[in-house]
């Protein structure tokens, strides 16, 4: 028990976002953000499928829960389910190279959950 708690506390979670592109100078920043970012935005606006060429979208999944059926823990709530969702995200990355984002929704209303997931882009 103590080892598991220390592991999670020391790392403050199991996943992190990192940059795939260099951001070492002003030119890098203007390409990664504004004004350079406008170019892929305009291409995607013309052709939705370009989103897979110009962004990481093709390698993303959401690991969604409301915390009502977490492993063998049952209904522990959205916040308490986050460590499990982070763990699942680790498995996606470690074994499949997929970037998984844990999303914990604080609602038991299934219609709201479905609507929220459908709206994710």
Short mmCIF file of N, CA and C in Angstrom, two decimals, residues 65-70 74-78:
data_model
loop_
_atom_site.label_atom_id
_atom_site.label_comp_id
_atom_site.label_asym_id
_atom_site.label_seq_id
_atom_site.Cartn_x
_atom_site.Cartn_y
_atom_site.Cartn_z
N UNK A 65 -14.32 8.20 -18.25
CA UNK A 65 -15.06 7.54 -17.16
C UNK A 65 -15.82 8.58 -16.37
N UNK A 66 -16.81 8.11 -15.66
CA UNK A 66 -17.45 8.95 -14.65
C UNK A 66 -17.20 8.36 -13.26
N UNK A 67 -16.38 7.31 -13.22
CA UNK A 67 -15.98 6.72 -11.96
C UNK A 67 -17.00 5.81 -11.31
N UNK A 68 -18.01 5.38 -12.07
CA UNK A 68 -19.05 4.55 -11.46
C UNK A 68 -18.77 3.05 -11.56
N UNK A 69 -17.81 2.66 -12.40
CA UNK A 69 -17.50 1.23 -12.55
C UNK A 69 -16.01 1.07 -12.79
N UNK A 70 -15.21 1.40 -11.80
CA UNK A 70 -13.75 1.41 -11.94
C UNK A 70 -13.18 0.08 -11.46
N UNK A 74 -15.59 -0.37 -8.07
CA UNK A 74 -16.99 0.06 -8.11
C UNK A 74 -17.15 1.55 -8.33
N UNK A 75 -18.17 2.12 -7.71
CA UNK A 75 -18.51 3.54 -7.86
C UNK A 75 -17.69 4.37 -6.88
N UNK A 76 -16.55 4.85 -7.37
CA UNK A 76 -15.66 5.65 -6.51
C UNK A 76 -15.63 7.12 -6.92
N UNK A 77 -16.35 7.48 -7.95
CA UNK A 77 -16.40 8.86 -8.39
C UNK A 77 -15.32 9.20 -9.41
N UNK A 78 -15.55 10.31 -10.09
CA UNK A 78 -14.66 10.73 -11.18
C UNK A 78 -13.23 10.98 -10.72
#
